[in-house]
PDB file of C-alpha atoms and ligand atoms in Angstrom:
ATOM      1  CA  MET A 761      -1.537   6.818   7.894  1.00  0.00           C
ATOM      2  CA  ASN A 762      -0.157   6.035   4.421  1.00  0.00           C
ATOM      3  CA  GLU A 763       2.178   3.444   5.851  1.00  0.00           C
ATOM      4  CA  ILE A 764      -0.841   1.632   7.305  1.00  0.00           C
ATOM      5  CA  PHE A 765      -2.576   1.712   3.913  1.00  0.00           C
ATOM      6  CA  ASP A 766       0.596   0.338   2.284  1.00  0.00           C
ATOM      7  CA  ALA A 767       0.921  -2.439   4.877  1.00  0.00           C
ATOM      8  CA  ILE A 768      -2.710  -3.441   4.232  1.00  0.00           C
ATOM      9  CA  LYS A 769      -2.056  -3.542   0.476  1.00  0.00           C
ATOM     10  CA  GLU A 770       0.968  -5.794   1.035  1.00  0.00           C
ATOM     11  CA  VAL A 771      -0.707  -8.197   3.442  1.00  0.00           C
ATOM     12  CA  CYS A 772      -3.754  -8.509   1.196  1.00  0.00           C
ATOM     13  CA  ILE A 773      -1.608  -9.988  -1.530  1.00  0.00           C
ATOM     14  CA  GLU A 774      -0.461 -12.623   1.001  1.00  0.00           C
ATOM     15  CA  ILE A 775      -4.079 -13.256   2.031  1.00  0.00           C
ATOM     16  CA  LYS A 776      -5.141 -13.596  -1.618  1.00  0.00           C
ATOM     17  CA  ASN A 777      -2.548 -16.353  -2.087  1.00  0.00           C
ATOM     18  CA  ALA A 778      -3.553 -18.120   1.131  1.00  0.00           C
ATOM     19  CA  LEU A 779      -7.215 -18.063   0.044  1.00  0.00           C
ATOM     20  CA  ALA A 780      -6.333 -19.483  -3.357  1.00  0.00           C
ATOM     21  CA  PHE A 781      -4.150 -22.346  -2.243  1.00  0.00           C
ATOM     22  CA  GLU A 782      -4.607 -23.296   1.417  1.00  0.00           C
ATOM     23  CA  GLU A 783      -7.003 -25.788   3.016  1.00  0.00           C
ATOM     24  CA  THR A 784     -10.462 -24.562   4.024  1.00  0.00           C
ATOM     25  CA  ASN A 785     -10.749 -26.709   7.163  1.00  0.00           C
ATOM     26  CA  TYR A 786     -12.056 -25.612  10.573  1.00  0.00           C
ATOM     27  CA  THR A 787     -10.015 -25.494  13.801  1.00  0.00           C
ATOM     28  CA  GLN A 788     -11.323 -26.777  17.167  1.00  0.00           C
ATOM     29  CA  ASN A 789     -11.558 -23.157  18.406  1.00  0.00           C
ATOM     30  CA  THR A 790     -14.337 -20.587  18.545  1.00  0.00           C
ATOM     31  CA  ASN A 791     -13.659 -16.848  18.545  1.00  0.00           C
ATOM     32  CA  SER A 792     -15.156 -14.373  21.020  1.00  0.00           C
ATOM     33  CA  THR A 793     -18.373 -14.087  19.019  1.00  0.00           C
ATOM     34  CA  GLY A 794     -18.807 -17.854  19.122  1.00  0.00           C
ATOM     35  CA  ASP A 795     -17.957 -18.547  15.453  1.00  0.00           C
ATOM     36  CA  THR A 796     -15.898 -21.660  14.806  1.00  0.00           C
ATOM     37  CA  GLN A 797     -12.566 -20.459  13.444  1.00  0.00           C
ATOM     38  CA  LEU A 798     -11.222 -21.603  10.120  1.00  0.00           C
ATOM     39  CA  ALA A 799      -7.510 -22.349   9.972  1.00  0.00           C
ATOM     40  CA  LEU A 800      -7.500 -19.540   7.401  1.00  0.00           C
ATOM     41  CA  ASP A 801      -9.100 -17.066   9.856  1.00  0.00           C
ATOM     42  CA  VAL A 802      -6.242 -17.695  12.236  1.00  0.00           C
ATOM     43  CA  LYS A 803      -3.604 -17.582   9.509  1.00  0.00           C
ATOM     44  CA  CYS A 804      -4.875 -14.289   8.050  1.00  0.00           C
ATOM     45  CA  ASP A 805      -5.025 -12.795  11.535  1.00  0.00           C
ATOM     46  CA  LEU A 806      -1.393 -13.733  12.177  1.00  0.00           C
ATOM     47  CA  MET A 807      -0.289 -12.358   8.805  1.00  0.00           C
ATOM     48  CA  ILE A 808      -1.880  -9.009   9.619  1.00  0.00           C
ATOM     49  CA  GLN A 809      -0.520  -9.017  13.169  1.00  0.00           C
ATOM     50  CA  LYS A 810       2.994  -9.645  11.839  1.00  0.00           C
ATOM     51  CA  LYS A 811       2.711  -6.890   9.235  1.00  0.00           C
ATOM     52  CA  PHE A 812       1.375  -4.321  11.734  1.00  0.00           C
ATOM     53  CA  SER A 813       3.954  -5.229  14.351  1.00  0.00           C
ATOM     54  CA  LYS A 814       6.567  -3.589  12.097  1.00  0.00           C
ATOM     55  CA  LEU A 815       4.800  -0.222  12.077  1.00  0.00           C
ATOM     56  CA  LYS A 816       5.878   2.069  14.889  1.00  0.00           C
ATOM     57  CA  CYS A 817       2.791   4.266  14.398  1.00  0.00           C
ATOM     58  CA  ILE A 818       0.506   1.445  15.604  1.00  0.00           C
ATOM     59  CA  LYS A 819      -0.153   1.466  19.324  1.00  0.00           C
ATOM     60  CA  GLN A 820      -2.535  -1.458  19.480  1.00  0.00           C
ATOM     61  CA  ILE A 821      -4.399  -3.928  17.301  1.00  0.00           C
ATOM     62  CA  ILE A 822      -7.847  -5.350  17.975  1.00  0.00           C
ATOM     63  CA  SER A 823      -8.783  -8.371  15.922  1.00  0.00           C
ATOM     64  CA  GLU A 824     -12.110 -10.082  15.501  1.00  0.00           C
ATOM     65  CA  GLU A 825     -10.194 -13.326  16.041  1.00  0.00           C
ATOM     66  CA  LYS A 826      -8.600 -12.263  19.341  1.00  0.00           C
ATOM     67  CA  GLU A 827     -10.354 -12.104  22.684  1.00  0.00           C
ATOM     68  CA  GLU A 828      -8.401  -9.043  23.872  1.00  0.00           C
ATOM     69  CA  PRO A 829      -6.608  -6.060  22.274  1.00  0.00           C
ATOM     70  CA  MET A 830      -2.898  -6.631  21.604  1.00  0.00           C
ATOM     71  CA  ASP A 831      -0.427  -3.874  22.430  1.00  0.00           C
ATOM     72  CA  MET A 832       2.194  -3.027  19.793  1.00  0.00           C
ATOM     73  CA  HIS A 833       4.228   0.195  20.129  1.00  0.00           C
ATOM     74  CA  GLU A 834       3.886   2.368  23.209  1.00  0.00           C
ATOM     75  CA  ASN A 835       4.365   5.633  21.340  1.00  0.00           C
ATOM     76  CA  GLY A 836       2.185   4.697  18.404  1.00  0.00           C
ATOM     77  CA  GLU A 837      -0.793   6.952  17.695  1.00  0.00           C
ATOM     78  CA  TYR A 838      -3.192   4.577  15.945  1.00  0.00           C
ATOM     79  CA  ILE A 839      -5.293   1.596  16.942  1.00  0.00           C
ATOM     80  CA  VAL A 840      -6.277  -0.669  14.083  1.00  0.00           C
ATOM     81  CA  ALA A 841      -9.354  -2.850  14.591  1.00  0.00           C
ATOM     82  CA  TYR A 842      -9.817  -5.474  11.897  1.00  0.00           C
ATOM     83  CA  ASP A 843     -11.705  -8.502  10.747  1.00  0.00           C
ATOM     84  CA  PRO A 844      -9.029 -10.517   8.946  1.00  0.00           C
ATOM     85  CA  LEU A 845     -11.434 -12.717   7.006  1.00  0.00           C
ATOM     86  CA  ASP A 846     -15.033 -11.584   6.943  1.00  0.00           C
ATOM     87  CA  GLY A 847     -17.602 -13.995   5.525  1.00  0.00           C
ATOM     88  CA  SER A 848     -15.516 -17.014   6.410  1.00  0.00           C
ATOM     89  CA  SER A 849     -18.599 -19.273   6.103  1.00  0.00           C
ATOM     90  CA  LEU A 850     -18.320 -18.618   2.353  1.00  0.00           C
ATOM     91  CA  VAL A 851     -14.731 -19.808   1.992  1.00  0.00           C
ATOM     92  CA  ASP A 852     -15.628 -23.480   1.476  1.00  0.00           C
ATOM     93  CA  VAL A 853     -18.134 -22.631  -1.274  1.00  0.00           C
ATOM     94  CA  ASN A 854     -15.676 -20.348  -3.062  1.00  0.00           C
ATOM     95  CA  LEU A 855     -17.717 -17.139  -2.910  1.00  0.00           C
ATOM     96  CA  SER A 856     -16.152 -13.725  -2.397  1.00  0.00           C
ATOM     97  CA  VAL A 857     -14.879 -12.835   1.065  1.00  0.00           C
ATOM     98  CA  GLY A 858     -13.101  -9.799   2.479  1.00  0.00           C
ATOM     99  CA  SER A 859     -10.958  -8.113   5.098  1.00  0.00           C
ATOM    100  CA  ILE A 860     -12.051  -4.965   6.945  1.00  0.00           C
ATOM    101  CA  PHE A 861      -9.910  -2.421   8.838  1.00  0.00           C
ATOM    102  CA  GLY A 862     -10.855   0.567  10.997  1.00  0.00           C
ATOM    103  CA  ILE A 863      -8.046   2.997  11.843  1.00  0.00           C
ATOM    104  CA  TYR A 864      -8.724   4.804  15.111  1.00  0.00           C
ATOM    105  CA  LYS A 865      -6.797   7.658  16.702  1.00  0.00           C
ATOM    106  CA  SER A 866      -5.678   7.151  20.351  1.00  0.00           C
ATOM    107  CA  GLU A 867      -8.702   5.134  21.476  1.00  0.00           C
ATOM    108  CA  VAL A 868     -11.443   3.142  19.775  1.00  0.00           C
ATOM    109  CA  GLY A 869     -14.924   4.555  19.261  1.00  0.00           C
ATOM    110  CA  ALA A 870     -16.786   5.888  16.263  1.00  0.00           C
ATOM    111  CA  LYS A 871     -15.715   9.491  16.960  1.00  0.00           C
ATOM    112  CA  ASN A 872     -12.071   8.501  16.707  1.00  0.00           C
ATOM    113  CA  LEU A 873     -12.323   6.633  13.419  1.00  0.00           C
ATOM    114  CA  LEU A 874      -9.991   8.414  11.000  1.00  0.00           C
ATOM    115  CA  ALA A 875     -10.093   6.087   8.034  1.00  0.00           C
ATOM    116  CA  SER A 876     -11.265   2.690   6.985  1.00  0.00           C
ATOM    117  CA  VAL A 877     -10.199   0.144   4.418  1.00  0.00           C
ATOM    118  CA  TYR A 878     -11.801  -2.983   3.080  1.00  0.00           C
ATOM    119  CA  VAL A 879     -10.618  -5.549   0.563  1.00  0.00           C
ATOM    120  CA  VAL A 880     -12.777  -7.828  -1.572  1.00  0.00           C
ATOM    121  CA  PHE A 881     -11.266 -11.153  -2.603  1.00  0.00           C
ATOM    122  CA  GLY A 882     -13.320 -12.141  -5.640  1.00  0.00           C
ATOM    123  CA  PRO A 883     -12.250 -13.080  -9.154  1.00  0.00           C
ATOM    124  CA  ARG A 884     -10.258  -9.834  -8.792  1.00  0.00           C
ATOM    125  CA  VAL A 885      -8.899  -8.219  -5.671  1.00  0.00           C
ATOM    126  CA  GLU A 886     -10.353  -4.770  -5.031  1.00  0.00           C
ATOM    127  CA  LEU A 887      -9.612  -2.422  -2.180  1.00  0.00           C
ATOM    128  CA  VAL A 888     -11.464   0.646  -0.953  1.00  0.00           C
ATOM    129  CA  ILE A 889      -9.803   3.292   1.181  1.00  0.00           C
ATOM    130  CA  ALA A 890     -12.098   5.794   2.843  1.00  0.00           C
ATOM    131  CA  HIS A 891     -10.304   8.807   4.221  1.00  0.00           C
ATOM    132  CA  GLU A 892     -11.236  12.171   2.723  1.00  0.00           C
ATOM    133  CA  GLU A 893     -13.222  10.305   0.049  1.00  0.00           C
ATOM    134  CA  ALA A 894     -13.967   6.646  -0.684  1.00  0.00           C
ATOM    135  CA  LYS A 895     -11.531   5.484  -3.350  1.00  0.00           C
ATOM    136  CA  LEU A 896     -11.547   2.210  -5.255  1.00  0.00           C
ATOM    137  CA  TYR A 897      -8.313   0.422  -6.230  1.00  0.00           C
ATOM    138  CA  ARG A 898      -7.792  -2.831  -8.133  1.00  0.00           C
ATOM    139  CA  LEU A 899      -4.854  -5.246  -7.998  1.00  0.00           C
ATOM    140  CA  ASP A 900      -3.164  -5.488 -11.396  1.00  0.00           C
ATOM    141  CA  LYS A 901      -0.962  -8.215 -12.854  1.00  0.00           C
ATOM    142  CA  ASN A 902       2.163  -6.585 -11.437  1.00  0.00           C
ATOM    143  CA  GLU A 903       0.658  -6.988  -7.968  1.00  0.00           C
ATOM    144  CA  GLU A 904       0.109  -3.253  -7.570  1.00  0.00           C
ATOM    145  CA  PHE A 905      -3.111  -1.556  -6.539  1.00  0.00           C
ATOM    146  CA  LYS A 906      -4.171   0.875  -9.285  1.00  0.00           C
ATOM    147  CA  PHE A 907      -6.625   3.679  -8.554  1.00  0.00           C
ATOM    148  CA  ILE A 908      -9.901   3.099 -10.418  1.00  0.00           C
ATOM    149  CA  LYS A 909     -12.315   5.792  -9.221  1.00  0.00           C
ATOM    150  CA  THR A 910     -13.861   7.719  -6.375  1.00  0.00           C
ATOM    151  CA  ILE A 911     -17.062   6.039  -5.202  1.00  0.00           C
ATOM    152  CA  LYS A 912     -20.202   8.221  -5.156  1.00  0.00           C
ATOM    153  CA  LEU A 913     -23.673   6.900  -4.395  1.00  0.00           C
ATOM    154  CA  ASN A 914     -26.825   8.050  -6.159  1.00  0.00           C
ATOM    155  CA  LYS A 915     -29.754   9.235  -4.056  1.00  0.00           C
ATOM    156  CA  LYS A 916     -31.550   5.945  -4.683  1.00  0.00           C
ATOM    157  CA  GLY A 917     -30.490   2.469  -5.775  1.00  0.00           C
ATOM    158  CA  LYS A 918     -32.037  -0.710  -7.136  1.00  0.00           C
ATOM    159  CA  HIS A 919     -30.668  -3.444  -4.888  1.00  0.00           C
ATOM    160  CA  ASN A 920     -31.788  -4.805  -1.559  1.00  0.00           C
ATOM    161  CA  ALA A 921     -29.601  -6.999   0.674  1.00  0.00           C
ATOM    162  CA  PRO A 922     -31.648  -8.066   3.723  1.00  0.00           C
ATOM    163  CA  GLY A 923     -29.584  -9.867   6.375  1.00  0.00           C
ATOM    164  CA  GLY A 924     -30.727 -11.994   9.318  1.00  0.00           C
ATOM    165  CA  THR A 925     -33.042 -14.990   9.492  1.00  0.00           C
ATOM    166  CA  GLN A 926     -36.504 -13.900   8.316  1.00  0.00           C
ATOM    167  CA  LYS A 927     -38.423 -15.846  10.947  1.00  0.00           C
ATOM    168  CA  HIS A 928     -36.597 -13.780  13.583  1.00  0.00           C
ATOM    169  CA  TRP A 929     -37.348 -10.384  12.010  1.00  0.00           C
ATOM    170  CA  GLU A 930     -39.668  -7.883  13.708  1.00  0.00           C
ATOM    171  CA  LYS A 931     -42.998  -7.383  11.888  1.00  0.00           C
ATOM    172  CA  LYS A 932     -42.157  -3.789  10.985  1.00  0.00           C
ATOM    173  CA  HIS A 933     -38.854  -4.888   9.474  1.00  0.00           C
ATOM    174  CA  LYS A 934     -40.548  -7.535   7.346  1.00  0.00           C
ATOM    175  CA  LYS A 935     -43.046  -4.914   6.143  1.00  0.00           C
ATOM    176  CA  LEU A 936     -40.198  -2.559   5.190  1.00  0.00           C
ATOM    177  CA  ILE A 937     -38.348  -5.235   3.240  1.00  0.00           C
ATOM    178  CA  ASP A 938     -41.523  -6.459   1.507  1.00  0.00           C
ATOM    179  CA  GLU A 939     -42.426  -2.927   0.449  1.00  0.00           C
ATOM    180  CA  ILE A 940     -38.948  -2.309  -0.916  1.00  0.00           C
ATOM    181  CA  PHE A 941     -39.235  -5.438  -3.059  1.00  0.00           C
ATOM    182  CA  GLN A 942     -42.733  -4.432  -4.166  1.00  0.00           C
ATOM    183  CA  ASP A 943     -41.238  -1.185  -5.418  1.00  0.00           C
ATOM    184  CA  GLY A 944     -39.047  -3.157  -7.819  1.00  0.00           C
ATOM    185  CA  TYR A 945     -35.767  -3.543  -5.914  1.00  0.00           C
ATOM    186  CA  ARG A 946     -33.857  -6.716  -6.735  1.00  0.00           C
ATOM    187  CA  LEU A 947     -32.449  -9.140  -4.174  1.00  0.00           C
ATOM    188  CA  ARG A 948     -28.653  -9.177  -3.962  1.00  0.00           C
ATOM    189  CA  TYR A 949     -27.406 -11.116  -0.932  1.00  0.00           C
ATOM    190  CA  SER A 950     -24.462 -13.495  -0.874  1.00  0.00           C
ATOM    191  CA  GLY A 951     -24.091 -13.702   2.922  1.00  0.00           C
ATOM    192  CA  GLY A 952     -20.755 -11.874   2.893  1.00  0.00           C
ATOM    193  CA  MET A 953     -20.897  -8.352   4.253  1.00  0.00           C
ATOM    194  CA  VAL A 954     -17.923  -7.184   2.216  1.00  0.00           C
ATOM    195  CA  PRO A 955     -19.070  -8.268  -1.269  1.00  0.00           C
ATOM    196  CA  ASP A 956     -22.716  -7.402  -0.486  1.00  0.00           C
ATOM    197  CA  LEU A 957     -21.864  -3.849   0.555  1.00  0.00           C
ATOM    198  CA  HIS A 958     -19.280  -3.507  -2.210  1.00  0.00           C
ATOM    199  CA  GLN A 959     -21.964  -4.338  -4.749  1.00  0.00           C
ATOM    200  CA  ILE A 960     -24.283  -1.659  -3.385  1.00  0.00           C
ATOM    201  CA  LEU A 961     -21.465   0.895  -3.350  1.00  0.00           C
ATOM    202  CA  LEU A 962     -20.372   0.174  -6.919  1.00  0.00           C
ATOM    203  CA  LYS A 963     -23.876  -0.105  -8.382  1.00  0.00           C
ATOM    204  CA  GLY A 964     -24.662   3.352  -7.039  1.00  0.00           C
ATOM    205  CA  GLY A 965     -26.938   2.558  -4.091  1.00  0.00           C
ATOM    206  CA  GLY A 966     -29.583   0.383  -2.495  1.00  0.00           C
ATOM    207  CA  LEU A 967     -29.995  -0.999   1.005  1.00  0.00           C
ATOM    208  CA  PHE A 968     -28.055  -3.494   3.115  1.00  0.00           C
ATOM    209  CA  SER A 969     -29.664  -4.289   6.451  1.00  0.00           C
ATOM    210  CA  TYR A 970     -28.732  -6.457   9.395  1.00  0.00           C
ATOM    211  CA  PRO A 971     -31.428  -5.610  11.945  1.00  0.00           C
ATOM    212  CA  ALA A 972     -32.041  -6.540  15.556  1.00  0.00           C
ATOM    213  CA  THR A 973     -33.770  -9.930  15.499  1.00  0.00           C
ATOM    214  CA  SER A 974     -35.371 -12.127  18.145  1.00  0.00           C
ATOM    215  CA  ASP A 975     -32.265 -14.347  18.157  1.00  0.00           C
ATOM    216  CA  ASN A 976     -29.747 -11.457  17.926  1.00  0.00           C
ATOM    217  CA  LYS A 977     -31.244  -8.566  19.906  1.00  0.00           C
ATOM    218  CA  LYS A 978     -28.300  -6.285  19.142  1.00  0.00           C
ATOM    219  CA  GLY A 979     -27.786  -7.467  15.579  1.00  0.00           C
ATOM    220  CA  LYS A 980     -24.919  -9.677  14.499  1.00  0.00           C
ATOM    221  CA  LEU A 981     -22.324  -7.397  12.988  1.00  0.00           C
ATOM    222  CA  ARG A 982     -19.518  -6.064  15.118  1.00  0.00           C
ATOM    223  CA  MET A 983     -19.125  -2.331  15.634  1.00  0.00           C
ATOM    224  CA  LEU A 984     -15.375  -1.881  15.665  1.00  0.00           C
ATOM    225  CA  PHE A 985     -14.388  -4.168  12.800  1.00  0.00           C
ATOM    226  CA  GLU A 986     -17.447  -4.236  10.555  1.00  0.00           C
ATOM    227  CA  VAL A 987     -20.121  -1.652  11.272  1.00  0.00           C
ATOM    228  CA  PHE A 988     -18.069   1.524  11.903  1.00  0.00           C
ATOM    229  CA  PRO A 989     -15.581   0.999   9.043  1.00  0.00           C
ATOM    230  CA  PHE A 990     -18.425   0.481   6.537  1.00  0.00           C
ATOM    231  CA  ALA A 991     -20.467   3.354   8.015  1.00  0.00           C
ATOM    232  CA  PHE A 992     -17.437   5.559   7.364  1.00  0.00           C
ATOM    233  CA  VAL A 993     -17.184   4.365   3.738  1.00  0.00           C
ATOM    234  CA  PHE A 994     -20.904   4.940   3.110  1.00  0.00           C
ATOM    235  CA  GLU A 995     -20.848   8.441   4.549  1.00  0.00           C
ATOM    236  CA  LYS A 996     -17.761   9.373   2.532  1.00  0.00           C
ATOM    237  CA  ALA A 997     -19.501   8.030  -0.585  1.00  0.00           C
ATOM    238  CA  GLY A 998     -22.528  10.272   0.036  1.00  0.00           C
ATOM    239  CA  GLY A 999     -24.744   7.576   1.553  1.00  0.00           C
ATOM    240  CA  GLU A1000     -25.891   7.012   5.110  1.00  0.00           C
ATOM    241  CA  ALA A1001     -25.465   4.401   7.813  1.00  0.00           C
ATOM    242  CA  ILE A1002     -27.778   4.143  10.839  1.00  0.00           C
ATOM    243  CA  ASP A1003     -28.823   1.664  13.528  1.00  0.00           C
ATOM    244  CA  GLY A1004     -32.482   2.330  12.687  1.00  0.00           C
ATOM    245  CA  LYS A1005     -32.646   5.716  14.385  1.00  0.00           C
ATOM    246  CA  GLN A1006     -29.170   7.018  15.048  1.00  0.00           C
ATOM    247  CA  ARG A1007     -26.040   7.482  12.922  1.00  0.00           C
ATOM    248  CA  LEU A1008     -23.835   4.447  13.482  1.00  0.00           C
ATOM    249  CA  LEU A1009     -20.848   6.755  13.776  1.00  0.00           C
ATOM    250  CA  GLU A1010     -22.333   8.252  16.952  1.00  0.00           C
ATOM    251  CA  LEU A1011     -22.467   4.953  18.845  1.00  0.00           C
ATOM    252  CA  THR A1012     -20.058   3.908  21.583  1.00  0.00           C
ATOM    253  CA  PRO A1013     -19.344   0.208  22.140  1.00  0.00           C
ATOM    254  CA  ARG A1014     -18.948  -0.918  25.724  1.00  0.00           C
ATOM    255  CA  HIS A1015     -16.878  -3.921  24.757  1.00  0.00           C
ATOM    256  CA  ILE A1016     -14.568  -4.451  21.789  1.00  0.00           C
ATOM    257  CA  HIS A1017     -16.746  -7.251  20.414  1.00  0.00           C
ATOM    258  CA  ASP A1018     -20.103  -5.431  20.767  1.00  0.00           C
ATOM    259  CA  THR A1019     -22.528  -5.629  17.857  1.00  0.00           C
ATOM    260  CA  SER A1020     -25.185  -3.260  16.517  1.00  0.00           C
ATOM    261  CA  PRO A1021     -28.171  -3.456  14.202  1.00  0.00           C
ATOM    262  CA  CYS A1022     -27.124  -1.678  11.009  1.00  0.00           C
ATOM    263  CA  PHE A1023     -28.532  -0.225   7.808  1.00  0.00           C
ATOM    264  CA  PHE A1024     -26.286   1.066   5.033  1.00  0.00           C
ATOM    265  CA  GLY A1025     -27.585   2.692   1.903  1.00  0.00           C
ATOM    266  CA  SER A1026     -28.308   5.692  -0.208  1.00  0.00           C
ATOM    267  CA  THR A1027     -30.298   8.573   1.247  1.00  0.00           C
ATOM    268  CA  GLU A1028     -33.725   7.518  -0.109  1.00  0.00           C
ATOM    269  CA  GLU A1029     -33.534   3.999   1.295  1.00  0.00           C
ATOM    270  CA  ILE A1030     -32.262   5.205   4.664  1.00  0.00           C
ATOM    271  CA  LYS A1031     -35.184   7.648   4.796  1.00  0.00           C
ATOM    272  CA  ARG A1032     -37.520   4.620   4.550  1.00  0.00           C
ATOM    273  CA  VAL A1033     -35.617   2.831   7.327  1.00  0.00           C
ATOM    274  CA  ARG A1034     -35.926   5.906   9.574  1.00  0.00           C
ATOM    275  CA  LYS A1035     -39.683   6.041   9.004  1.00  0.00           C
ATOM    276  CA  THR A1036     -39.995   2.372   9.973  1.00  0.00           C
ATOM    277  CA  TYR A1037     -37.853   2.575  13.096  1.00  0.00           C
ATOM    278  CA  GLU A1038     -38.656   6.124  14.391  1.00  0.00           C
TER     279      GLU A1038
HETATM  280  P1  LIG B1195     -19.785 -14.772   8.446  1.00  0.00           P
HETATM  281  O1  LIG B1195     -20.688 -15.210   9.548  1.00  0.00           O
HETATM  282  O2  LIG B1195     -19.718 -15.749   7.301  1.00  0.00           O
HETATM  283  O3  LIG B1195     -18.415 -14.336   8.917  1.00  0.00           O
HETATM  284  O4  LIG B1195     -19.326 -11.204   9.794  1.00  0.00           O
HETATM  285  C1  LIG B1195     -20.379 -11.972   9.802  1.00  0.00           C
HETATM  286  C2  LIG B1195     -21.002 -12.341   8.446  1.00  0.00           C
HETATM  287  O5  LIG B1195     -20.441 -13.435   7.815  1.00  0.00           O
HETATM  288  C3  LIG B1195     -21.074 -11.180   7.435  1.00  0.00           C
HETATM  289  O6  LIG B1195     -20.026 -11.132   6.527  1.00  0.00           O
HETATM  290  C4  LIG B1195     -22.386 -11.421   6.750  1.00  0.00           C
HETATM  291  O7  LIG B1195     -22.980 -10.280   6.197  1.00  0.00           O
HETATM  292  C5  LIG B1195     -23.224 -12.003   7.824  1.00  0.00           C
HETATM  293  O8  LIG B1195     -22.344 -12.619   8.782  1.00  0.00           O
HETATM  294  C6  LIG B1195     -24.183 -13.025   7.303  1.00  0.00           C
HETATM  295  O9  LIG B1195     -25.025 -13.446   8.300  1.00  0.00           O
HETATM  296  P2  LIG B1195     -26.311 -14.353   7.996  1.00  0.00           P
HETATM  297  O10 LIG B1195     -25.762 -15.694   7.645  1.00  0.00           O
HETATM  298  O11 LIG B1195     -27.058 -14.339   9.268  1.00  0.00           O
HETATM  299  O12 LIG B1195     -27.064 -13.732   6.851  1.00  0.00           O
END
């Protein structure tokens, strides 16, 4: 497992440089979720593919940018599902973006998720590895990731990050979000899952939601590359992650690109979500 973590650290330095200096133009292609691909999406995907192809322990990779899984080493024990560049609609406005990795044993599915990693490309590059615990690292000037701290959520936070187009929200969801704001929570939403969740994790708690909406009945965020890896981080940090009713880490996708409504937060906020969706 450590060699996968090390490979991610190495490739993230390459991605950081690509983000800083390469063009932000779109390709003519759309990925399997229908998003128009940036040239950078494709480039980051290939960088990660190349890096993982050297690791004998990896049996297969599944990328948000690829239609199908890609086999690597027959005797490998891990499958890595990843979103090479999450929040790519923010690249051209120079906001923070990220990469997300879920490391699965033998086959994909929440039960088989052994560890997850995400990287935030902001003014600084930060990386969180969730395995036994959720640990924060920061890239230093020698291009090494230094351990900063173990992430632990409080029981209750102060921030609310409500995803999805409001006119497509269910009434009960709108009521929940309105009440949370009335209780004094502050809006923190950039439109990038990685920095938005990172903020909630580092500020000690709050709520990030991407619910089922009338235009996205099963939510927007993808289980294998986005939802499960972050659910794993939140649980390791002492928070919770549900689809409204059920733990996200109990769900089984039928297809590698399946999505799910999702709510990540500290225990108090998730209690409110449960009450709304029970
Ligand atoms: P993006 O489309 O820019 O790649 O992964 C999808 C994602 O970004 C998440 O990072 C983000 O949280 C979400 O979509 C934002 O969606 P909305 O624009 O609907 O709020």
